[in-house]
XYZ file of C-alpha atoms in Angstrom:
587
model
C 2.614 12.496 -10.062
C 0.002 13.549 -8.152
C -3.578 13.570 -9.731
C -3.920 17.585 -9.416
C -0.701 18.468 -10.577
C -1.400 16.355 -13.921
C -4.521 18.003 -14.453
C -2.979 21.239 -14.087
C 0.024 20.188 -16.506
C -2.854 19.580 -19.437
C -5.375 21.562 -18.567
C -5.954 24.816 -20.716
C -7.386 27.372 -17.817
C -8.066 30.109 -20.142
C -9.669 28.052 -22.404
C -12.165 26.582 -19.536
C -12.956 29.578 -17.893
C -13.665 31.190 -21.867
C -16.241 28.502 -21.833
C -18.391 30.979 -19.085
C -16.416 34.131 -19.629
C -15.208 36.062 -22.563
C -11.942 37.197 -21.856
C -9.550 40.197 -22.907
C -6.012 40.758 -22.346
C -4.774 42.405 -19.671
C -1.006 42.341 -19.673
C 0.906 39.664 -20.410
C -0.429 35.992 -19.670
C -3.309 37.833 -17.552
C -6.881 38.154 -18.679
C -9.776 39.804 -17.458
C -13.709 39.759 -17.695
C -17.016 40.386 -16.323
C -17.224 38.359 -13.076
C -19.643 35.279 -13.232
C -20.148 35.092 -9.601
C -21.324 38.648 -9.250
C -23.100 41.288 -11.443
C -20.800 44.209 -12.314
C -20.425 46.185 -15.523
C -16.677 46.938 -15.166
C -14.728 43.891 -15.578
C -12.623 43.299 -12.065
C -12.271 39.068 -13.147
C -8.486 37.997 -14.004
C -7.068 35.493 -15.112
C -3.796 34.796 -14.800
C -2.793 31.748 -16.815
C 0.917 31.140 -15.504
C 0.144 30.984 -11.796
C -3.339 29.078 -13.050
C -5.537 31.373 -11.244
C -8.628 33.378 -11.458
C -9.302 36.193 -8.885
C -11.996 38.490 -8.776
C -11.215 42.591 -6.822
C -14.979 42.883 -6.934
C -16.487 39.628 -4.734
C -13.353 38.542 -3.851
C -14.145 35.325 -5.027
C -10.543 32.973 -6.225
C -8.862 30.237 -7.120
C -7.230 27.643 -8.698
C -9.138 25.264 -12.165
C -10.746 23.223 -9.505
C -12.193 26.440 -7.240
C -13.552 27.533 -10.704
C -14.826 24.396 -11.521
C -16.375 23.817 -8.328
C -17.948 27.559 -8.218
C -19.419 28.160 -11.939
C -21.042 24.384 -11.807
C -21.945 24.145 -8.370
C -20.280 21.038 -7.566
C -18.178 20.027 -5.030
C -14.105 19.820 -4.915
C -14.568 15.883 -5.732
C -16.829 16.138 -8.866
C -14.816 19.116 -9.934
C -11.966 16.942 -9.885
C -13.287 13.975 -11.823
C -14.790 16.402 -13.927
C -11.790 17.596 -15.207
C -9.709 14.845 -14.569
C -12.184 13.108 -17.502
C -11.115 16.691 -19.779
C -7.444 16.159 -19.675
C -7.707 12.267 -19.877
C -5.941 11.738 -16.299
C -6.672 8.605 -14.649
C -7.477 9.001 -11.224
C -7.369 6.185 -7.776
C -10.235 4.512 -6.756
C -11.515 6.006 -4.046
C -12.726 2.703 -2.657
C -14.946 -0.663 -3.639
C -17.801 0.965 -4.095
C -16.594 3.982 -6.601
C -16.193 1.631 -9.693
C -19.526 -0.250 -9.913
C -21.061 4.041 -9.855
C -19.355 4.777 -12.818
C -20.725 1.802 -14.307
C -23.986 2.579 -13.529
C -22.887 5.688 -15.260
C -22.033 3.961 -18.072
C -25.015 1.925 -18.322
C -26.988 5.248 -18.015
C -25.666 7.038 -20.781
C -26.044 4.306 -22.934
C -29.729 3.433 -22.333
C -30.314 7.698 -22.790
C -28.495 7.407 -26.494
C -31.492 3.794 -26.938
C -34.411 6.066 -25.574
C -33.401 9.206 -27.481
C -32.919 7.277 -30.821
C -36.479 6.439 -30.499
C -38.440 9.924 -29.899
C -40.353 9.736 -33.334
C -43.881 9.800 -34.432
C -46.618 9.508 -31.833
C -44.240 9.851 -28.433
C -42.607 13.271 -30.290
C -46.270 14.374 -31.338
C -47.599 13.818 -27.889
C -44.479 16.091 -26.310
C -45.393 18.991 -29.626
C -48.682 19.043 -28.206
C -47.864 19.472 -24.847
C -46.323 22.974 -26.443
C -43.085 21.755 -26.098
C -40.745 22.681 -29.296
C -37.449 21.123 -30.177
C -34.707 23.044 -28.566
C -36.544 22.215 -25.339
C -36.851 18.828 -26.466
C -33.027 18.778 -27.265
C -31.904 20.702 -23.911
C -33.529 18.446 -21.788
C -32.623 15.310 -24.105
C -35.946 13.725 -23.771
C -36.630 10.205 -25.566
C -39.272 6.945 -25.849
C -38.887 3.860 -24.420
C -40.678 1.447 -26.988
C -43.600 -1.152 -25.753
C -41.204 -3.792 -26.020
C -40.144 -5.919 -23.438
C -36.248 -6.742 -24.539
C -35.850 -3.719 -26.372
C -33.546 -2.059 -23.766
C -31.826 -5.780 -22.752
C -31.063 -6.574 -26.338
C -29.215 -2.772 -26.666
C -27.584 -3.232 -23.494
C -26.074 -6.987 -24.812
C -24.942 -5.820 -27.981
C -22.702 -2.943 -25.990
C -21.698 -5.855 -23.978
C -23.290 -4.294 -20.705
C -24.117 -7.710 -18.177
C -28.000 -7.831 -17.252
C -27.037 -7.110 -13.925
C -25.429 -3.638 -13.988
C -28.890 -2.868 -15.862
C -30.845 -4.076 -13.057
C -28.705 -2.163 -10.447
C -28.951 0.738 -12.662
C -32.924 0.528 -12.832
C -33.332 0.400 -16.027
C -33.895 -2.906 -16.418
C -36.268 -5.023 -13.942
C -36.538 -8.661 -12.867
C -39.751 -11.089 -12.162
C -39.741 -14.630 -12.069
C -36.212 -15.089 -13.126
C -37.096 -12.590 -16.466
C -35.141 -9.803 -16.965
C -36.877 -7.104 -18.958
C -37.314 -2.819 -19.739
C -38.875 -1.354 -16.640
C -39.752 1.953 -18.785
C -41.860 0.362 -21.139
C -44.017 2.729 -24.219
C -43.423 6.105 -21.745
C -42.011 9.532 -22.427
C -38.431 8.990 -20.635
C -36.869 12.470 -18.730
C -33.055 11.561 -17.485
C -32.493 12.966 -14.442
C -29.055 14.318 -14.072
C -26.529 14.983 -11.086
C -24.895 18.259 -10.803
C -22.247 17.571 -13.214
C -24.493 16.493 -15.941
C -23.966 13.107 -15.743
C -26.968 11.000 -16.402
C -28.216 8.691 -13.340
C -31.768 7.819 -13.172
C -35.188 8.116 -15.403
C -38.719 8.843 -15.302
C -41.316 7.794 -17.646
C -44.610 9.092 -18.427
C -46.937 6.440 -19.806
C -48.678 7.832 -22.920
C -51.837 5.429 -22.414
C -54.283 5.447 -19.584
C -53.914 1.513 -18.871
C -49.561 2.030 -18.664
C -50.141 2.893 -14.696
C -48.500 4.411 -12.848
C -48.639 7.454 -14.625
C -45.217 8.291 -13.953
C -42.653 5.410 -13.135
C -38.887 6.307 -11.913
C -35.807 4.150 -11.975
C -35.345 2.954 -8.323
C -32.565 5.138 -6.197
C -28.651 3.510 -6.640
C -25.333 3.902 -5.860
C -25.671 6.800 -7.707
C -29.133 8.248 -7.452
C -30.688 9.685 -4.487
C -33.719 12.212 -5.344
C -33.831 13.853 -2.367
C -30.193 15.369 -3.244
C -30.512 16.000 -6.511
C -33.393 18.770 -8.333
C -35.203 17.721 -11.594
C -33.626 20.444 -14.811
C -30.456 21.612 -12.397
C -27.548 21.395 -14.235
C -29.842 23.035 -17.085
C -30.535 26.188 -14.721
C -27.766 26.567 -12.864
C -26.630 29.374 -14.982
C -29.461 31.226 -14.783
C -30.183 31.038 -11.325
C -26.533 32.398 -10.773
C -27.580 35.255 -12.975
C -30.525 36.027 -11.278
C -30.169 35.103 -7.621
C -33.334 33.055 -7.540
C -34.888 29.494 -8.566
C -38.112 28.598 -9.254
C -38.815 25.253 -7.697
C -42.095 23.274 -9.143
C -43.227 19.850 -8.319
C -43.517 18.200 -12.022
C -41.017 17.637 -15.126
C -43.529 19.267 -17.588
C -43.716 22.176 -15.256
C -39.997 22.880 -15.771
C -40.118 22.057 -19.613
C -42.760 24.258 -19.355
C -41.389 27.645 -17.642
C -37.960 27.147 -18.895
C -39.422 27.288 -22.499
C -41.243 30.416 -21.586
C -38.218 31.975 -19.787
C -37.891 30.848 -16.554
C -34.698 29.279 -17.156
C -34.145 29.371 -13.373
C -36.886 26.688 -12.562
C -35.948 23.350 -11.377
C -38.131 20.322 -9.531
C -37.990 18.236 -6.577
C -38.031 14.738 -6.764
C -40.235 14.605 -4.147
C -43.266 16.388 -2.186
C -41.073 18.749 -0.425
C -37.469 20.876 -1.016
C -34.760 19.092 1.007
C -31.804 20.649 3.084
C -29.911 18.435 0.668
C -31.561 20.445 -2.288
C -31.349 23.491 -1.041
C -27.938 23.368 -0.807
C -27.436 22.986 -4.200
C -29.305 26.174 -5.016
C -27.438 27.540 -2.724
C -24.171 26.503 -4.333
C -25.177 28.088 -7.460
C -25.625 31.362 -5.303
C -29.489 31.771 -5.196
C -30.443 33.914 -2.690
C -34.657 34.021 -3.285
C -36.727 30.541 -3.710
C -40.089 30.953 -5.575
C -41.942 27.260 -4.304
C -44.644 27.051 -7.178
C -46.283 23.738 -5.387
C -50.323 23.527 -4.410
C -52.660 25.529 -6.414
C -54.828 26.349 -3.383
C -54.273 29.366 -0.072
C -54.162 26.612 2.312
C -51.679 24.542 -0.200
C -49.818 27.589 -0.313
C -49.213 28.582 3.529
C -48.905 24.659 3.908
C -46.352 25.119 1.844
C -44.549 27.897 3.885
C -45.700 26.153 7.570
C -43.615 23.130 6.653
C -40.495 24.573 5.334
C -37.627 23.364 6.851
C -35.848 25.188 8.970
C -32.013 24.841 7.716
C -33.757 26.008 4.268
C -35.796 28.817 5.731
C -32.528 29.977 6.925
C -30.941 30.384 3.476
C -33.038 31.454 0.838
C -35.692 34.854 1.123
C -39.025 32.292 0.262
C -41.827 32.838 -1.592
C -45.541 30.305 -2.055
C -46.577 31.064 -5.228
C -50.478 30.921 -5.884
C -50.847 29.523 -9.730
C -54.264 30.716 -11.325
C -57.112 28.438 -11.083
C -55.496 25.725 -9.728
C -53.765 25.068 -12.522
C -49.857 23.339 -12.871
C -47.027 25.394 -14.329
C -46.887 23.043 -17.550
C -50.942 23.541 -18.484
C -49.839 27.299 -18.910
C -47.366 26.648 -22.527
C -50.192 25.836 -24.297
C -52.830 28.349 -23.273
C -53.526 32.464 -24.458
C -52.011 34.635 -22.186
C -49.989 31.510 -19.862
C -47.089 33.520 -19.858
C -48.491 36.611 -18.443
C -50.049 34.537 -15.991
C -47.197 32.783 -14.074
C -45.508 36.420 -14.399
C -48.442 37.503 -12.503
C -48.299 34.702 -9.995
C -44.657 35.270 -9.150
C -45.299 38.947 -8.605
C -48.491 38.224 -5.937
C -46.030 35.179 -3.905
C -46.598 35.406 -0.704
C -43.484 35.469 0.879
C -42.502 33.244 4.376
C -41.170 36.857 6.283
C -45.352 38.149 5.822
C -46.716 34.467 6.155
C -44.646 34.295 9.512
C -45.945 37.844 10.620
C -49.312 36.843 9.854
C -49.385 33.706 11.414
C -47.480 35.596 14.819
C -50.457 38.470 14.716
C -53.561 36.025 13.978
C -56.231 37.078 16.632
C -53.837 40.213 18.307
C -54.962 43.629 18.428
C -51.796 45.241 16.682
C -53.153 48.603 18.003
C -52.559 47.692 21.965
C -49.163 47.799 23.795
C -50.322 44.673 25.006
C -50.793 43.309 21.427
C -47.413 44.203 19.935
C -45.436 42.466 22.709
C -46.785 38.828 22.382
C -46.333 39.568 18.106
C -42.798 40.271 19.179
C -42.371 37.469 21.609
C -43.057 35.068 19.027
C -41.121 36.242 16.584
C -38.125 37.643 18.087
C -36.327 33.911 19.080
C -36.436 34.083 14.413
C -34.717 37.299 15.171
C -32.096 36.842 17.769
C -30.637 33.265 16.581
C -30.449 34.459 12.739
C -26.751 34.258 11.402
C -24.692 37.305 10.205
C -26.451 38.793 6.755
C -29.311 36.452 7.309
C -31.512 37.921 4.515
C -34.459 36.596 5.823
C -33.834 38.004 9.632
C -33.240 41.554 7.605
C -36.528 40.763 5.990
C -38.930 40.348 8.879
C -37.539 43.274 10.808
C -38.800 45.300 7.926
C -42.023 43.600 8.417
C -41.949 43.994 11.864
C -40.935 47.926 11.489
C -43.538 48.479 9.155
C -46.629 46.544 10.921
C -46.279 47.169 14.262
C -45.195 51.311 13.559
C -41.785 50.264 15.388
C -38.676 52.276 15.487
C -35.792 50.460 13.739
C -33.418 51.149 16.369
C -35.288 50.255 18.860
C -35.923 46.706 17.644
C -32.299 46.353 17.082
C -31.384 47.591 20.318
C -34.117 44.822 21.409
C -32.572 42.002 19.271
C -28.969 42.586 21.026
C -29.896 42.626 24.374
C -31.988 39.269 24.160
C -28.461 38.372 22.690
C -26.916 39.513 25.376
C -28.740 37.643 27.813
C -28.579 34.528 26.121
C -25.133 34.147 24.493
C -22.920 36.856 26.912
C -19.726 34.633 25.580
C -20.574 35.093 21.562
C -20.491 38.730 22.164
C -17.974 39.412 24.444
C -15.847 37.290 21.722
C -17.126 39.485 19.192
C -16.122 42.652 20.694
C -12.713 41.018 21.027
C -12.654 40.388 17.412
C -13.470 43.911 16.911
C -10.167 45.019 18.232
C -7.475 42.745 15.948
C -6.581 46.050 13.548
C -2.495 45.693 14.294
C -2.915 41.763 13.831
C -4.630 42.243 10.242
C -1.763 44.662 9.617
C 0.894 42.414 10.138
C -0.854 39.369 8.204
C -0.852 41.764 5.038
C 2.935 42.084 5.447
C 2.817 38.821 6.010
C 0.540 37.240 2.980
C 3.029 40.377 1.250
C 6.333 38.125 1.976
C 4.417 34.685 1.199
C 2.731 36.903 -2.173
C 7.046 37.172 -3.383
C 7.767 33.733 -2.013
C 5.086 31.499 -4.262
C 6.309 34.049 -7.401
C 10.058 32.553 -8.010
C 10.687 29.322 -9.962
C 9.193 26.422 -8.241
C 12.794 24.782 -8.077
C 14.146 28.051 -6.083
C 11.070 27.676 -3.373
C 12.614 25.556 -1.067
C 15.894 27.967 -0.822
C 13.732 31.008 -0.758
C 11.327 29.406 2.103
C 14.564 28.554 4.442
C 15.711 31.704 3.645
C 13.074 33.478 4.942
C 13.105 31.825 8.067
C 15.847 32.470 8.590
C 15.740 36.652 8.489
C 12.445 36.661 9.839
C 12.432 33.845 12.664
C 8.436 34.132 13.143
C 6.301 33.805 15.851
C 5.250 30.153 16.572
C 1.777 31.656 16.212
C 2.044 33.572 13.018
C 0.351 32.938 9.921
C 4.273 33.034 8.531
C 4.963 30.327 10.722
C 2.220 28.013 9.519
C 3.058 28.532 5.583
C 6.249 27.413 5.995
C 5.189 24.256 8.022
C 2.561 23.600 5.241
C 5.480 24.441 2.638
C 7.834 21.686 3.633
C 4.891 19.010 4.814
C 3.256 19.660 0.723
C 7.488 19.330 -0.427
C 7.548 22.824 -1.439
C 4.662 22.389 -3.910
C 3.329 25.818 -4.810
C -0.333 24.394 -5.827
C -0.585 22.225 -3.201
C 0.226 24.777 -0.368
C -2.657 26.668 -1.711
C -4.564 24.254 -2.063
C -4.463 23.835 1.867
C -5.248 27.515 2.236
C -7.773 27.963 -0.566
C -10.557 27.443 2.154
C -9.842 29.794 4.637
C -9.990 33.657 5.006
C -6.305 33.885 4.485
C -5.958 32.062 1.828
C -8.575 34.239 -0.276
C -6.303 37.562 0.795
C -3.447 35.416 -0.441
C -5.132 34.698 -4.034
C -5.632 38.784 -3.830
C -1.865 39.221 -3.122
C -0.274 37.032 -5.632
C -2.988 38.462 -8.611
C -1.594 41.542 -7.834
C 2.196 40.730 -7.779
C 2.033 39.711 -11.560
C 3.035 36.680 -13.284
C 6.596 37.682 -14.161
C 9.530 37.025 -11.681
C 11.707 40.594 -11.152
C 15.184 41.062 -11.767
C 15.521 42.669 -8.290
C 13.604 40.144 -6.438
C 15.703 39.638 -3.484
C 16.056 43.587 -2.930
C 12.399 43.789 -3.072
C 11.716 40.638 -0.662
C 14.431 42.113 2.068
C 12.599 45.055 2.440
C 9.558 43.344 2.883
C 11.207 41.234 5.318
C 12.437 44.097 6.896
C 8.922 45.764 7.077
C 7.795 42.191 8.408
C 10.637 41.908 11.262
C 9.340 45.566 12.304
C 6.095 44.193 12.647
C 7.037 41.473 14.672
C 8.952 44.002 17.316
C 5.840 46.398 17.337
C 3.409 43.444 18.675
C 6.020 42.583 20.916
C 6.757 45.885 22.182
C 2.710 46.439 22.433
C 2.530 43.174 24.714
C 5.529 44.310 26.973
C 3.633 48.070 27.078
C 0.385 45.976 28.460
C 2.339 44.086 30.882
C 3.794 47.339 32.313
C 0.601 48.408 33.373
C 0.047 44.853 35.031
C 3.615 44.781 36.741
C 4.738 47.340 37.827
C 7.430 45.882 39.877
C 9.185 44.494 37.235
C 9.375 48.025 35.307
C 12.850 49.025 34.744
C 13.247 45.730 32.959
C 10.394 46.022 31.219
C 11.216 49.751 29.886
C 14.618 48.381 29.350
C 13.558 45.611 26.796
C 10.905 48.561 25.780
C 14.123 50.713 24.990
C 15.908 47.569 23.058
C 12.747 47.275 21.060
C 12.790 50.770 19.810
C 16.801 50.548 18.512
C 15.472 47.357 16.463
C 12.470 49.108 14.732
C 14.629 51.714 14.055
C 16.846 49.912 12.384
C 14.666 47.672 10.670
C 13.059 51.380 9.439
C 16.522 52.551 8.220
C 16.813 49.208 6.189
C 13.130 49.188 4.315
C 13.812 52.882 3.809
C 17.449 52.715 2.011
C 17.470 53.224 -1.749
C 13.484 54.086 -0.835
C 13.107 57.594 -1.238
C 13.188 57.858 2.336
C 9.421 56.532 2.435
């Protein structure tokens, strides 16, 4: 059996989506909530437990357990799948060489966190207490000790029957002269986690001033690189989904720190900058502002915003936050009024849309024609290559409106034609876009007859399929045509022909369609599906008959056969009326 359709047989949806969402019923074997991917006060989530789907009317946002999955923990469709492959106990094929010396590093990570945490007692706990941090932070993060011992570590590691040599690939463990020994020796250990939770690399902070470094990190591995993965993520992933921002710091302590205080949204990099790889896992968890709490100076602070990569200026609305006498986001737990001062901080940011503005304008007389123009000539290439709902484009045109007394209009009638000029084919596409109305009619009566179709018995699929095809005989071009070659390439299987759909715009109208069809299968399906075939076939005809009305204009000598066929065209739909409308009410 395949992997997916195992998980699916012993995997409780209702009970994993409960985990983020407390459900009511809503008919029967459909549930519904507040939406976790959106704020709303009316629930519009459902689940429907039979077809093993969650849909939401408000965002639009649906699936299948692995969507979810993939969605509420910001992972992608491969950790979502060994995530809950590992739930229901499903085995799944290696993916190659490589994959099964990772989970052993896995392995050998989890069980050096359980040695480390066994030892956070007395001094190394004090030290953390009067740092301000208390024990549910201590707990959350699952912070430990590393003893000053040399074999401490090796010896734990032998007696779970772990070889020396997965430790050293794992970084825990170090080599010198042929010795193998604990790299984190007498430090403060913080386990650095992936996006699904799972444990793969440390850093330790020596308590005494000869331990240097100060800080010491586990080398990267198979399955550790730090400029992918953010320091407290899988912590405040939640919270940044809540409230559409993170707050990224440069030290552990710092988000210990803010988290404690109620910035559960903060996370670190594991380096001096924010990475495109980074950024798109804040992105995955659906942050749309970034709060960069890094140098404690002006000059660290528009540093900060001058060197911000461009694929993450792009995403996020930015802000440099200016900390209060140059002091780190941790030093504030433990001081009188700390709290109120960070809260402060955030609310002066600077953010990039004003640092770009003021960096265009440095030396221009904003009161001249003349002035104005070169502000605009620098910042209008931002403007004109931005991407559709680019918040940060939307941003610095209110900047620009504001500063430079501009009418809005005008600057988006300015925007377009510098568009114009430099991408003529983009827009004349998008005009042509603009004008698909009868095509997105006929996919709805389309996804409408696939909707029916994916709601009988998953034995009867095949026969309803063929049966379709053959009272509809679609278009080698429509979307109709293209299920049913996906339909007999998956073997009729209704999860995995989603599953090829679930990423496209289609396939999210499709999720919409079967949510609303219901879980149960009707007495009177076939009567119900003919009509909607019939409604379908009309469809068909009417594009047809528009294409033959086009080419009249275009050929003219060919006319009486072209109002002929015109004239056949009209008998069909007719009929095809007369059939939807029997038994119908006449409507």
């Amino acid at each position: 059996m395949d992997p997916r359709e195992e998980i699916r047989s012993r995997l409780d949806f209702k009970a994993v989506v409960e985990r983020y969402v407390p459900l009511k019923p809503a008919g029967k074997g459909r549930w519904k909530g507040l939406c976790p991917f959106h704020n709303e006060k009316t629930p519009s989530f459902y689940v429907d437990e039979q077809k093993g789907m969650f849909y939401c009317f408000g965002c639009k946002a649906g699936g299948d357990a692995f969507k979810f999955v993939q969605m509420i923990e910001g992972v992608d469709f491969r950790e979502a799948l060994e995530k809950l492959a590992q739930e229901t106990g499903v085995e799944l094929p290696e993916r190659g060489p490589a994959h099964r010396p990772s989970k052993d590093l896995i392995e050998v990570n989890r069980l050096a966190l359980s040695y480390f945490r066994n030892h956070l007692e007395g001094p190394p706990l004090a030290y953390l207490q009067r740092r301000g941090l208390d024990d549910a932070t201590i707990e959350r993060y699952a912070l430990g000790f590393a003893p000053k011992r040399w074999d401490g570590l090796v010896n734990f590691l032998k007696r779970h029957d772990v070889p020396l040599k997965l430790g050293l690939e794992a970084g825990v463990l170090a080599e010198k002269d042929g010795r193998v020994y604990d790299r984190l020796r007498a430090r403060v250990v913080f386990p650095i986690r992936d996006p699904m939770g799972r444990v793969v690399a440390f850093t330790g902070r020596a308590l005494a001033d000869e331990d240097a470094p100060k800080y010491l990190n586990t080398p990267e591995s198979d399955v550790f690189k730090k400029n992918r993965l953010l320091y407290g993520y899988p912590e405040a992933r939640k919270s940044i989904r809540e409230r559409k921002r993170a707050i990224v710091v440069e030290g552990l302590f710092d988000v210990l720190a803010l988290a404690q205080m109620g910035w559960t949204e903060t996370v670190a990099v594991l380096g001096s900058a924010l990475s495109p790889e980074q950024a798109k896992l804040l992105e995955r968890a659906e942050a749309e502002r970034l709060y960069l709490a890094f140098d404690a100076d002006e000059a660290g602070r528009r540093a900060t915003l001058a060197g911000l990569d461009i694929g993450v200026a792009r995403r996020f609305l930015t802000f440099a936050v200016l900390l209060p006498e140059g002091r780190d986001p941790g030093d504030l737990l433990t001081e009188a009024g700390g709290k109120a001062a960070f809260a402060r901080a955030l609310d002066d940011a600077l953010p990039e849309v004003e640092f770009r503005f003021a960096a265009a304008a440095e030396g221009v007389d904003l009161n001249t024609a003349e002035g104005k123009r070169r502000v605009l000539e620098q910042l209008l290439p931002r403007l004109t290559d931005a991407e559709p709902f680019d918040p940060v484009a939307e941003a610095l045109k209110a900047v620009i409106v504001d500063r430079l007394g501009l009418d809005p209009r005008a600057l988006e009638d300015l925007v377009q034609s510098q568009r114009r000029r430099r991408r003529p084919v983009v827009e004349r596409a998008q005009v042509e876009a603009a004008t698909q109305d009868p095509g997105d009619r006929l996919l709805l009566l389309e996804l409408d007859v696939i909707a029916q179709l994916l709601a009988v018995e998953p034995d009867q699929l095949t026969d309803w399929v063929r049966y379709v095809e053959d009272h509809t005989w679609p278009p080698d071009d429509a979307f109709l045509a293209e299920f049913i070659r996906v339909a007999e390439e998956e073997g009729y299987k209704p999860r995995r022909i989603l599953d090829r759909f679930a990423g496209r715009g289609e396939g999210g109208r499709l999720f919409e369609r079967l949510m609303l069809s219901g879980s149960e299968h009707p007495a009177e399906h076939k009567e119900h599906l003919d009509k909607s075939l019939a409604r379908l076939r009309e469809g068909y005809l009417r594009r047809k008959r528009a294409r033959l009305t086009a080419a009249l204009k275009e050929d003219p000598e060919h006319a009486l056969e072209i109002l002929k066929e015109i004239q056949e065209l009209d008998h069909a739909i007719e009929a095809e009326r007369r059939l939807y409308r029997a038994n119908n009410g006449g409507g």
